XYZ file of C-alpha atoms in Angstrom:
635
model
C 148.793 89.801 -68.379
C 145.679 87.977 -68.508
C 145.460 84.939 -70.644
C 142.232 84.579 -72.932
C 141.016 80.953 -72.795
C 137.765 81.072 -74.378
C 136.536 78.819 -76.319
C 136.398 81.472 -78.947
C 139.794 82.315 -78.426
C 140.927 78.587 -78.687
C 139.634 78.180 -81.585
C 141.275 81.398 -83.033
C 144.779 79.493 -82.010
C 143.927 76.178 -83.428
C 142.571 77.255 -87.012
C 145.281 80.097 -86.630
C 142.675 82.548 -87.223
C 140.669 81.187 -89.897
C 137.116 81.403 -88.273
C 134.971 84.613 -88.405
C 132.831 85.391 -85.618
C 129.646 86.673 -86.829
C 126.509 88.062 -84.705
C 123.082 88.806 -85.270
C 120.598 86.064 -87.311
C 123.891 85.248 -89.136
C 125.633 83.999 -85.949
C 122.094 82.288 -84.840
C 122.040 80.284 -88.012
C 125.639 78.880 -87.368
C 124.811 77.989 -84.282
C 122.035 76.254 -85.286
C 123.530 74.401 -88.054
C 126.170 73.451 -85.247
C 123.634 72.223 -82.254
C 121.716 70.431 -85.144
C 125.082 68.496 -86.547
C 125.862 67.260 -82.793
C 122.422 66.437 -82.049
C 122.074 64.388 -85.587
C 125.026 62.046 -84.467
C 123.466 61.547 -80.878
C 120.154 60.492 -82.928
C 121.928 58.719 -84.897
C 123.426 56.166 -82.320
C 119.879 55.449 -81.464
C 118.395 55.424 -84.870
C 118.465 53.759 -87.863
C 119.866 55.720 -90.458
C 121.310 54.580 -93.704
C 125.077 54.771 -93.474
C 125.481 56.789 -97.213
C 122.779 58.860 -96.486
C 124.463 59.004 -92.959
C 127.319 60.381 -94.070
C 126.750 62.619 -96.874
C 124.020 64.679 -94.790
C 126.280 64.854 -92.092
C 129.333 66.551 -94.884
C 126.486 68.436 -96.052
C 125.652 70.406 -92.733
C 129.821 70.510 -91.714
C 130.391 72.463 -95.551
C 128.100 74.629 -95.105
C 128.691 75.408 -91.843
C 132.689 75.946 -93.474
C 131.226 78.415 -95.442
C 129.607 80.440 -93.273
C 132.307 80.327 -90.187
C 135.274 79.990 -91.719
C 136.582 82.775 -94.119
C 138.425 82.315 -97.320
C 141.360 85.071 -96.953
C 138.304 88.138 -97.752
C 135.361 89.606 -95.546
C 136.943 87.845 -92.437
C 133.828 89.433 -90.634
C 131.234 89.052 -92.614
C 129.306 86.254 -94.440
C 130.187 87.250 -98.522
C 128.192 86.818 -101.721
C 130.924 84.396 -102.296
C 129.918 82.524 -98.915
C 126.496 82.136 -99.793
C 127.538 80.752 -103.309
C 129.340 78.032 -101.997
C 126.925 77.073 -99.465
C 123.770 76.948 -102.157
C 126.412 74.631 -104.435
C 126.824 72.216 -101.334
C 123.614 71.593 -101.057
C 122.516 70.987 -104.559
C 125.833 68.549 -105.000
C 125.215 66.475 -101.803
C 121.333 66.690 -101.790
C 121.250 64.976 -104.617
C 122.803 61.513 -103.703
C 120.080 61.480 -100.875
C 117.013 62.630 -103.659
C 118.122 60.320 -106.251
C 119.578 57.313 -103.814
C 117.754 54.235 -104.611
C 119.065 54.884 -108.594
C 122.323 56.757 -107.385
C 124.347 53.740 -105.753
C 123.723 51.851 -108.746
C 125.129 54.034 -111.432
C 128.229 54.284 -110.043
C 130.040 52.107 -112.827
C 128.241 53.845 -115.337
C 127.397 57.495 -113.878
C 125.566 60.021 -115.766
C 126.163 63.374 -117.294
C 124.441 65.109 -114.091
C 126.632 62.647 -111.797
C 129.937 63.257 -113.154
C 129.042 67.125 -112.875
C 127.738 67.261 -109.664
C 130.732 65.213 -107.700
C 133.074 68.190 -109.630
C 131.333 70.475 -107.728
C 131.458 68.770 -104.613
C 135.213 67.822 -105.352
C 135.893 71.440 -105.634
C 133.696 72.410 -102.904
C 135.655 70.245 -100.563
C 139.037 70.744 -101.245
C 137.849 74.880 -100.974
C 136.495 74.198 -97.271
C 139.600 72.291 -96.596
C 141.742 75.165 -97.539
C 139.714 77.239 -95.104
C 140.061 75.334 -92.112
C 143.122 73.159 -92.410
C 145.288 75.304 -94.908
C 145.944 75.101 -98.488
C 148.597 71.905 -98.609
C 145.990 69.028 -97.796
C 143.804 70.280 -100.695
C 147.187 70.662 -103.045
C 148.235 66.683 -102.179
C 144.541 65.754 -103.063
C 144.754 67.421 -106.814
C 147.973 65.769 -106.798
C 146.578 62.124 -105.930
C 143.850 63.078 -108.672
C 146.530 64.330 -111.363
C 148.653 61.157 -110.579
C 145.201 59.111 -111.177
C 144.465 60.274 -114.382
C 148.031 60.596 -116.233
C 149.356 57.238 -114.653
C 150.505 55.960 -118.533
C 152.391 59.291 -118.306
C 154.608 57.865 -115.607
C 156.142 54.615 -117.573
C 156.936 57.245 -119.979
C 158.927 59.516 -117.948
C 160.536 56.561 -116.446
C 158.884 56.087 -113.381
C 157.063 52.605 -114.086
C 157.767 51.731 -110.515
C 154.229 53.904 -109.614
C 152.531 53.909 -113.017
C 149.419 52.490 -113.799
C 147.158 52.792 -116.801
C 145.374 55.546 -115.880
C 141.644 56.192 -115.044
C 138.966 58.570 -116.883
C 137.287 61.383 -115.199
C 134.331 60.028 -115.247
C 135.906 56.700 -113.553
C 137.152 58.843 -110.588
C 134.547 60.676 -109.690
C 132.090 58.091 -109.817
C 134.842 56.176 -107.544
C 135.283 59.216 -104.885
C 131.520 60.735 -104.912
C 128.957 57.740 -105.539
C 130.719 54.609 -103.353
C 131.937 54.197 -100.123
C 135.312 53.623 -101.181
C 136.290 57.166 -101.741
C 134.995 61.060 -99.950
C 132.175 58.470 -98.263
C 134.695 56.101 -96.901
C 136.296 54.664 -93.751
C 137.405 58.544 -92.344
C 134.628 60.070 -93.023
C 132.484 57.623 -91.166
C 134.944 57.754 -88.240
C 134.702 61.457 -88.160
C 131.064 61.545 -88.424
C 130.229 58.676 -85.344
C 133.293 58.194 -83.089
C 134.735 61.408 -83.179
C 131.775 63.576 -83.546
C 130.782 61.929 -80.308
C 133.622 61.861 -78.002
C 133.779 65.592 -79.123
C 130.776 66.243 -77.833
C 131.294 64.106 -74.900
C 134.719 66.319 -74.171
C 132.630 69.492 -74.898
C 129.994 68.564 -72.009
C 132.601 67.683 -69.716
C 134.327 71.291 -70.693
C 130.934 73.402 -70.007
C 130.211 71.485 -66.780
C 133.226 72.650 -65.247
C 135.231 69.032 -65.365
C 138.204 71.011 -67.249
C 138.740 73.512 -64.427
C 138.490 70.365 -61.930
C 141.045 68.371 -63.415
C 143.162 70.895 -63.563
C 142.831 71.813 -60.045
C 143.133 68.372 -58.599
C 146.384 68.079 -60.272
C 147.329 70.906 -59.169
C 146.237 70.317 -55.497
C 147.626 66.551 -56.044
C 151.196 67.028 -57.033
C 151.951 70.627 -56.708
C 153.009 70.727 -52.707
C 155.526 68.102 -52.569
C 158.174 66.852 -55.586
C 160.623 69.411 -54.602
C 161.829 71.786 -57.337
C 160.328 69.416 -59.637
C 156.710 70.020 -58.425
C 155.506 72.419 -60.501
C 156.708 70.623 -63.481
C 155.248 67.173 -62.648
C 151.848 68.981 -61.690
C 151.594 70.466 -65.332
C 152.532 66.917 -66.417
C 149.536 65.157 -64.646
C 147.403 68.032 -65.141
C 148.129 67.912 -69.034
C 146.583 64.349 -68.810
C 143.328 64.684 -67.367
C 142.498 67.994 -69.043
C 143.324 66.302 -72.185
C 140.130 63.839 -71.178
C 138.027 66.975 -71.478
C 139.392 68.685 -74.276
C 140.436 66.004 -77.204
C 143.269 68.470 -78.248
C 146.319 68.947 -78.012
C 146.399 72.554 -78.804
C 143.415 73.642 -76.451
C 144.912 71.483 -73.466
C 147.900 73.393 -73.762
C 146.373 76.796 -73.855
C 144.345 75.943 -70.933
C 146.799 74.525 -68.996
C 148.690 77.601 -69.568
C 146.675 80.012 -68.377
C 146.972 78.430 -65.090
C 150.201 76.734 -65.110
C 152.447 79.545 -66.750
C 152.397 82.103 -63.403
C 153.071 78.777 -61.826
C 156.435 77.613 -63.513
C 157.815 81.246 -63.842
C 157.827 81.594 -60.452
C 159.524 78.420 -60.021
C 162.005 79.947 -62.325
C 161.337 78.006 -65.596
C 162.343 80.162 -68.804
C 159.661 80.865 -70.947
C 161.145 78.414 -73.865
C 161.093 75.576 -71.214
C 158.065 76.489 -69.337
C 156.385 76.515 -73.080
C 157.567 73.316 -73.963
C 156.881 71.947 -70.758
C 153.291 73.009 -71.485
C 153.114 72.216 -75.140
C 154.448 68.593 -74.216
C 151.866 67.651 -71.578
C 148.902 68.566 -73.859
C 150.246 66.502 -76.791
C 150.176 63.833 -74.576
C 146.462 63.759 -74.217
C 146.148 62.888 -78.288
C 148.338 59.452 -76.728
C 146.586 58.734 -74.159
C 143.242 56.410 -73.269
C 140.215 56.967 -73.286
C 139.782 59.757 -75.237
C 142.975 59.795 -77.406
C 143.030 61.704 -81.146
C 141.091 61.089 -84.005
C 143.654 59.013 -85.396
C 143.058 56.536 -82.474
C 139.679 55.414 -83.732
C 140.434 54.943 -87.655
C 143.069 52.509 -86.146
C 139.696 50.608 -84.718
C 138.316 50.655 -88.125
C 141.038 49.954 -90.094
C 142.215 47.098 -88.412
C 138.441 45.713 -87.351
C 138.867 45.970 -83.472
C 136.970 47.377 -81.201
C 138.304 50.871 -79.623
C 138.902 49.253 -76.198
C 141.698 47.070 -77.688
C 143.061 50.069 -79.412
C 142.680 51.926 -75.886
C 144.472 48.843 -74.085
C 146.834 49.225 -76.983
C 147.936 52.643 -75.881
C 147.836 52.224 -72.400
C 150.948 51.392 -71.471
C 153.002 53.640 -74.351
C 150.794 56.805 -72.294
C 152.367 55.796 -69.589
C 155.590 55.819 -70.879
C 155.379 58.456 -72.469
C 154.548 60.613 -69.628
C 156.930 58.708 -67.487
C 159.514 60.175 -70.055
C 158.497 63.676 -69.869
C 158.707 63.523 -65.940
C 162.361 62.377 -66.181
C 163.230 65.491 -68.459
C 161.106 67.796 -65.846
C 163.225 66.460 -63.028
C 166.759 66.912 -65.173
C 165.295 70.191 -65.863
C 164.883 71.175 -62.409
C 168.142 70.046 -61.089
C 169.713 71.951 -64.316
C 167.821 75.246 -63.727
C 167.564 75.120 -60.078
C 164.043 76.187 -60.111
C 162.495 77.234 -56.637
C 160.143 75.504 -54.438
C 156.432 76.554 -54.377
C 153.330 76.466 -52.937
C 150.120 76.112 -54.961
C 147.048 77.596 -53.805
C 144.342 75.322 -55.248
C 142.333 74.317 -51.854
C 143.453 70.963 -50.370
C 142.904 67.574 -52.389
C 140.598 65.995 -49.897
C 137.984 68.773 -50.585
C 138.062 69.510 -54.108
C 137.022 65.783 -54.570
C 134.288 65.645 -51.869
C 133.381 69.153 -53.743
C 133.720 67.783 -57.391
C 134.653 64.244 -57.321
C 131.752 63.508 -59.294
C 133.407 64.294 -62.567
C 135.572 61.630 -62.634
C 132.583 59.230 -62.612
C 131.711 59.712 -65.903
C 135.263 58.784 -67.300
C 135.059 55.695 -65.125
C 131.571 54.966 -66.333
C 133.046 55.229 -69.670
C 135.966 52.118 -69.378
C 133.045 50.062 -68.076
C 130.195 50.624 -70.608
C 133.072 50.264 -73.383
C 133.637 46.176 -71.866
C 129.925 45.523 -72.376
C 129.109 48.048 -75.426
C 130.201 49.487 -79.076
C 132.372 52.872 -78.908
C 129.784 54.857 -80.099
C 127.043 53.451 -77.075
C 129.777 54.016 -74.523
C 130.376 57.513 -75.360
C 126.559 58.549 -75.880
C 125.712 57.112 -72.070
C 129.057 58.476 -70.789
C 127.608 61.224 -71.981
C 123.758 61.255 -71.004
C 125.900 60.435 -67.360
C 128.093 63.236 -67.340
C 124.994 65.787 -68.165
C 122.703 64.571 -65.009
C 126.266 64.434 -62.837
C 126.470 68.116 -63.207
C 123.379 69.168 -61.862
C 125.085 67.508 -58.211
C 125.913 71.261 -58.079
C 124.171 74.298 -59.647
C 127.565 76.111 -60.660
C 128.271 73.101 -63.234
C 125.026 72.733 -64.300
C 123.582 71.999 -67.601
C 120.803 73.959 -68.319
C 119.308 73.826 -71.409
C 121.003 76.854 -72.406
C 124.676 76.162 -70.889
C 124.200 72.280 -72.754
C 123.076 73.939 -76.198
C 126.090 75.946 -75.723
C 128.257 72.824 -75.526
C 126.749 71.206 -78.099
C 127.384 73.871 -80.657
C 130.720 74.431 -79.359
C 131.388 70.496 -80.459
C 129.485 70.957 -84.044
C 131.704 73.799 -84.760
C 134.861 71.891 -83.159
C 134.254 68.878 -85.594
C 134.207 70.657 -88.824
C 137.848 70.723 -90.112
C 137.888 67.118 -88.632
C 135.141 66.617 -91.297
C 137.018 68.363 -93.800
C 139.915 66.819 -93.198
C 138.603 63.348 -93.170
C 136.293 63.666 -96.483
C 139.551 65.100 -98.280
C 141.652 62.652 -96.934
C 139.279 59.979 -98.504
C 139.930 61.140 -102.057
C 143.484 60.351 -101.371
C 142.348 56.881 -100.008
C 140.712 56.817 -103.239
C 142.709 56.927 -105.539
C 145.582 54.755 -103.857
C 142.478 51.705 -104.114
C 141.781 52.558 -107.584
C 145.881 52.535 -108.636
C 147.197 50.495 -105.986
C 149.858 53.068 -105.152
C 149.661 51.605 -101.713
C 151.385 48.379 -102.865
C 153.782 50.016 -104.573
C 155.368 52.190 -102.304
C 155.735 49.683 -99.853
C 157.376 47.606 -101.987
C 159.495 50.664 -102.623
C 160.156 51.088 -99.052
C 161.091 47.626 -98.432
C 163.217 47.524 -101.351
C 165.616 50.391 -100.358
C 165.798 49.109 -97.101
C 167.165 45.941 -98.413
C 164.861 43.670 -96.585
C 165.734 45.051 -93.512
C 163.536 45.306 -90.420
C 165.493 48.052 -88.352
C 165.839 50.500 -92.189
C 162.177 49.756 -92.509
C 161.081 50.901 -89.351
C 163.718 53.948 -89.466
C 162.418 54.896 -93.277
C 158.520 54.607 -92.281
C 159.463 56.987 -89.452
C 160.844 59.540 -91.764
C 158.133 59.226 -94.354
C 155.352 59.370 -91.729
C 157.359 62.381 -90.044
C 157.650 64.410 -93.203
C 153.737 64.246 -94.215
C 153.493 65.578 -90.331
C 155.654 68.381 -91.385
C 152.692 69.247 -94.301
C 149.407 67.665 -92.493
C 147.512 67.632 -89.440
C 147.822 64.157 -87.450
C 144.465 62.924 -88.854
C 145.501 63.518 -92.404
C 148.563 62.014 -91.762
C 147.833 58.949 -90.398
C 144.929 58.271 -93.003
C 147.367 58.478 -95.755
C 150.542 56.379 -93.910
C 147.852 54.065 -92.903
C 147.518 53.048 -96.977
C 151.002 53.789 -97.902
C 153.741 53.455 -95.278
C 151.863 50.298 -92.944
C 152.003 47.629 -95.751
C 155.892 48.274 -95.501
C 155.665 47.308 -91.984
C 153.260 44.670 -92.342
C 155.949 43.258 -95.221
C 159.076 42.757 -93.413
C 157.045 40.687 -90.149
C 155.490 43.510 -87.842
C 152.043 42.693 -86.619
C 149.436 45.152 -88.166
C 148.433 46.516 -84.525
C 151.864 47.010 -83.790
C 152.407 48.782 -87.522
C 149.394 50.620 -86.969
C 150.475 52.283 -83.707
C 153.821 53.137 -84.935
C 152.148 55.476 -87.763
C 150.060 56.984 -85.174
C 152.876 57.693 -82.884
C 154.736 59.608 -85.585
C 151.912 61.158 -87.284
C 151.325 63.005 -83.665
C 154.832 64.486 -84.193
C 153.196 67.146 -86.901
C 151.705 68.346 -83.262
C 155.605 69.603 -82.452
C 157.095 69.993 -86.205
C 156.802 72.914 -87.889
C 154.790 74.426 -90.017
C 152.050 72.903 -88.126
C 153.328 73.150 -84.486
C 150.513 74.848 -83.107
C 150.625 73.723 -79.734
C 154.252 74.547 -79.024
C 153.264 77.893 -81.175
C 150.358 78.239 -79.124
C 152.667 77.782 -75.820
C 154.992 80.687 -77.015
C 152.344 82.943 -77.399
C 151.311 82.767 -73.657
C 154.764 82.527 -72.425
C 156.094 85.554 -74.221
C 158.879 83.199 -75.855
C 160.390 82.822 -79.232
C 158.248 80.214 -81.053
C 161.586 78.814 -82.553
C 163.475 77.752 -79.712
C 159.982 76.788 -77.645
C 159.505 74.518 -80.467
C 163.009 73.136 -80.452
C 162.057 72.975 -76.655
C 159.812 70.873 -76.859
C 161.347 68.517 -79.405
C 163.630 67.785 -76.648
C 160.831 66.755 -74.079
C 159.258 64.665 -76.562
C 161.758 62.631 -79.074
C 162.838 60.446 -75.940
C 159.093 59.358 -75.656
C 158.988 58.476 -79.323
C 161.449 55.817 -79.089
C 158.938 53.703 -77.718
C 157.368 52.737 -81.075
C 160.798 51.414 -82.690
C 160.620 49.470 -78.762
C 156.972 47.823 -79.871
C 158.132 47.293 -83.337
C 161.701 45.797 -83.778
C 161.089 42.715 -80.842
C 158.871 40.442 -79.672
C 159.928 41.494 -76.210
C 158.396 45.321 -77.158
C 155.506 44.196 -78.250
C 154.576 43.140 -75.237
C 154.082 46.528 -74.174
C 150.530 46.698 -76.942
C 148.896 43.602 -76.179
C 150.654 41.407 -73.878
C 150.053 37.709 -74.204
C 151.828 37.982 -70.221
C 152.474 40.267 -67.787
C 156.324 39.596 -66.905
C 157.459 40.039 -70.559
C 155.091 43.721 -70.608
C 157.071 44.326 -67.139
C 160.243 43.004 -68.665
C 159.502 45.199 -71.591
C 158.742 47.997 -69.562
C 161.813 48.303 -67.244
C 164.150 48.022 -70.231
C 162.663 50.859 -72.184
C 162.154 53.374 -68.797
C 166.044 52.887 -68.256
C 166.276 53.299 -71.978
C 164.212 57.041 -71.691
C 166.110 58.060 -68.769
C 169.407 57.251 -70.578
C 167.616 59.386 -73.796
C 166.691 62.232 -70.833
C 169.887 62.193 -69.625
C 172.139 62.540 -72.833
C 169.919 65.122 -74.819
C 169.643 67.324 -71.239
C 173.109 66.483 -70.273
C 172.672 66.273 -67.114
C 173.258 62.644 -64.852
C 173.949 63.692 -61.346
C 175.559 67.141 -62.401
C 175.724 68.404 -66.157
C 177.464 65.860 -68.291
C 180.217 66.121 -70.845
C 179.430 65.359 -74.452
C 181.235 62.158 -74.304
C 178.820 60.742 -71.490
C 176.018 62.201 -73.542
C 177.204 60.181 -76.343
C 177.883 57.230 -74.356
C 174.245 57.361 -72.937
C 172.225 58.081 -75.806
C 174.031 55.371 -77.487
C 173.124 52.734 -74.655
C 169.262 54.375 -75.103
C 169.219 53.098 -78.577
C 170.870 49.919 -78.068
C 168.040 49.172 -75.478
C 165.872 50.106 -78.101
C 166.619 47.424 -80.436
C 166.473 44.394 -77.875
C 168.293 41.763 -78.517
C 170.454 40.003 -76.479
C 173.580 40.985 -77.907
C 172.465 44.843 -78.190
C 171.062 44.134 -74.331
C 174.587 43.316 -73.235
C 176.460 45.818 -75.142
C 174.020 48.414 -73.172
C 174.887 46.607 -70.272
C 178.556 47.537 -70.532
C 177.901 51.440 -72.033
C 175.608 53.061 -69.754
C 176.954 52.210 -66.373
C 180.767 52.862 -68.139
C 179.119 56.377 -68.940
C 177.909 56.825 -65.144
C 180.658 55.537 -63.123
C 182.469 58.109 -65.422
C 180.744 60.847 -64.420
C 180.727 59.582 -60.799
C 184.856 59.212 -60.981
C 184.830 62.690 -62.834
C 182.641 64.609 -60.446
């Protein structure tokens, strides 16, 4: 069966079905609203634009663009009356900030009657194109936030003083969320609408020029003729990463992988629940791993005032890891399943990089320029570099028409990010306004008692269950204000806080309801999406004991920033041995399949290696090799 990786078809899986497709002058003017929103953020790295005006022209173009492409549960193939409506409202509510600006910022402690009425609409508007493209439980959490703003005296009377606050007017909030920077206008939505916007459209322009395809294939042609039985696994692993480069998601690396990969690891003799999670895992990887990383990745930048090369050198060595882990559970795997030896027909290695080589030179280009220039430079000449590098050869060439193609392709791909940004700033909001932020921490840090290790364990569950109800984004924007000054409390760096948060706000990526990539992975495989996404829960919780590594020692932390490279080695071989020991006891398997009390025994010894200290060191010590000279004496 063929596999449809389109970009069309992509984006069917990662909205789950949301967009309309629309033709005729219709289609031309989304298009065109699309080109125009990626070629207004390449201007605007070169320009001077005001950065209010900045950002509500750039929500202006993305909502109406949600209008028109994304439907609202009726006429899924047409534009509606409705549509139109909606659209027309957008821009009178956001065109007038811009009409009236040099009187607008000012008023916002004492906004007017047309004010107050106009960010109602665009409240509304918003939390309408959010339900569109992200789903309705983003936009339900935001009218909570805004309920819990206005009836804070309501909570000391219920008894929940702990979170109550005296309560703000309407007036108050909206002037706080529509006419300052502090609220739809603030730190997300200006990520969304410079870094993000651009390495989108960076990723798109590798995509059109062919750089996806290549990637793959040079993996492919890498890895995939030697590794054993575990070849075809590692060469999805390794593929995973550099088509994650190109595409920026999770959910579209996956499906492209797939389409190449699947007839691959069948053959091998990989079930279709472990081929898909296989899959699924490798593309989530890409959201972890430098340079391009997820949109989460460059709020961290902004929110802790660093420059997105230290957040990349950050996450360089947890990538690593974490792909280090999934290619010990590929190798268990193999030896479990005995899975078959095969050849990969993807021309020899030496050629495809003499042929198309030149697409790695952008990516290269794009470290360098970061050492001597802002993000949003890098990307825009790692960009301007990739276009000329693909006229080397006419079949990846970008024409005018093949580069407007790519550029609409990233206007449209950008729009729930918008959405999902400018929402999750009315959230941001009003935790400023009532310092909620402060106060659960304090809650968090209170039931844990003071303790590091039930701090770390209860910021893992509460950034794990807004995954469960939130894209990543979303999710980190709102642990970022809520669950990190719990961190930050009990003695954890804020990088090191930061980076945890991220880490488990990528686990919506594999949680349901939002598992779209393993979802996304069933659907090509022809598996249940159930036990693919259980699946792939096993790949990836052993890689997501690295952030409790970075978080509960000194010696972990070494693996974000180290001050010296023998503690980040020292860190490093003491958390591989503690994966493979977290490989080994949730595949069962050590040198043939394992009983449940050498499971135990090794999962145990994982988590004691986790923790770091010298005693928990030397009880690991003792544990693990008990479990395997156990298994050695049994088999």
């Amino acid at each position: 069966m063929a596999i449809d990786t389109s970009p069309q078809a992509i984006e069917e899986i990662e909205t789950e079905g949301r967009t309309r497709q629309i033709s005729g002058w219709h289609g031309t003017l989304a298009s065109g609203l699309a080109l125009s929103l990626s070629l207004y953020a390449l201007y605007w790295v070169v320009a001077i634009v005001q950065p209010q005006v900045y950002r509500v022209s750039f929500l202006l173009v993305s909502l109406i663009l949600t209008f028109l492409i994304y439907h609202g549960g009726q006429n899924r193939k047409r534009i509606s009356p409705v549509d139109w409506l909606l659209a027309a409202l957008s821009i009178v509510a956001l065109v007038w900030p811009i009409y009236d600006f040099d009187q607008f910022v000012y008023r916002a402690a004492t906004p007017n009657a047309i004010d107050v009425a106009l960010g109602i609409v665009m409240l509304v508007l918003l939390l309408e194109a959010g339900r569109r493209t992200i789903g309705f439980i983003l936009p339900v959490t935001a009218v909570v936030f805004l309920a819990y703003g206005y009836f804070g005296p309501l909570l000391d009377r219920i008894g929940l003083s702990i979170v109550g606050h005296r309560g703000y007017p309407v007036d108050r909030l909206v002037a706080t969320l529509y006419m300052t920077l502090e609220g739809v206008f603030g730190v997300p939505l200006d990520v969304a609408s410079t870094y993000i916007v651009l390495f989108v459209i960076y990723g798109a322009v590798l995509e059109y020029s062919g750089a996806g395809k290549f990637f793959v294939d040079w993996a492919m042609a890498a890895t995939g003729r030697f590794g054993g039985r575990a070849g075809p696994g590692r060469t999805v692993a390794v593929a995973g990463y550099l088509l994650g480069l190109a595409s920026g998601s999770g959910v579209a690396t996956t499906v492209t992988l797939g389409a190449v990969a699947w007839p691959m690891l069948r053959n091998a003799g990989y079930t279709a629940e472990i081929g898909g999670a296989i899959l699924a895992a490798a593309g989530i990887g890409a959201i972890l791993s430098p340079p391009g990383m997820g949109a989460a990745a460059f709020l961290i930048a902004e929110f802790l005032n660093i420059s997105f090369l230290q957040v990349m050198m950050m996450a360089l060595i947890p990538a690593v890891l974490y792909y280090a882990s999934i290619l010990m559970m590929i190798e268990i795997e193999a030896r479990k399943l005995g899975t078959r030896v095969i050849d990969t027909p993807h021309g020899t290695l030496g050629a495809l990089t003499l042929r198309y080589g030149y697409h790695f030179v952008s990516l290269i280009a794009l470290t360098i320029f970061m050492v001597r220039l802002t993000a949003t430079r890098a990307v825009f000449w790692a960009t301007i570099l990739a276009i000329g590098l693909s006229f080397i050869r006419l079949e990846t060439a970008l024409w005018p028409r093949r580069l407007a193609a790519a550029l609409a392709a990233a206007g449209r791909s950008v729009v729930p990010v918008v959405t999902t940004t400018a929402i999750a700033g009315i959230i941001v909001g009003v935790v400023t306004l009532t310092g909620l932020g402060l106060k659960v921490s304090g809650v968090i840090v209170t039931l844990a008692g003071g303790s590091l290790v039930l701090t770390v364990i209860y910021a893992a569950i509460a950034v794990w269950v807004l995954g469960l109800a939130v894209p990543v984004t979303a999710s980190y924007i709102i642990a970022a204000v809520m669950v990190a000054p719990a961190l930050v409390q009990v003695g954890i760096p804020p990088t090191a806080a930061h980076m945890f948060i991220f880490y488990y706000a990528v686990l919506s990526e594999v949680s349901p309801p939002t598992a779209l990539a393993p979802f996304a992975a069933a659907a090509l495989t022809g598996a249940s999406p159930g036990a693919t996404t259980l699946q792939t829960w096993k790949y990836t919780i052993p890689a997501f004991v690295v952030p409790f590594v970075f978080t509960l020692s000194d010696r972990g932390r070494a693996l974000l920033l180290p001050a010296a490279w023998p503690d980040a080695l020292e860190a490093v071989a003491i958390t591989l041995v503690s994966l493979a020991c977290f490989a080994g006891g949730t595949c069962g398997w050590i040198v043939r399949r394992a009983n449940p009390g050498e499971r135990v025994a090794l999962i145990v010894g994982g988590a004691l290696l986790i923790y770091g200290s010298v005693l928990s060191l030397s009880a690991a010590a003792v544990v693990v090799p008990a479990a395997i000279g156990w298994h050695a004496l049994r088999k």
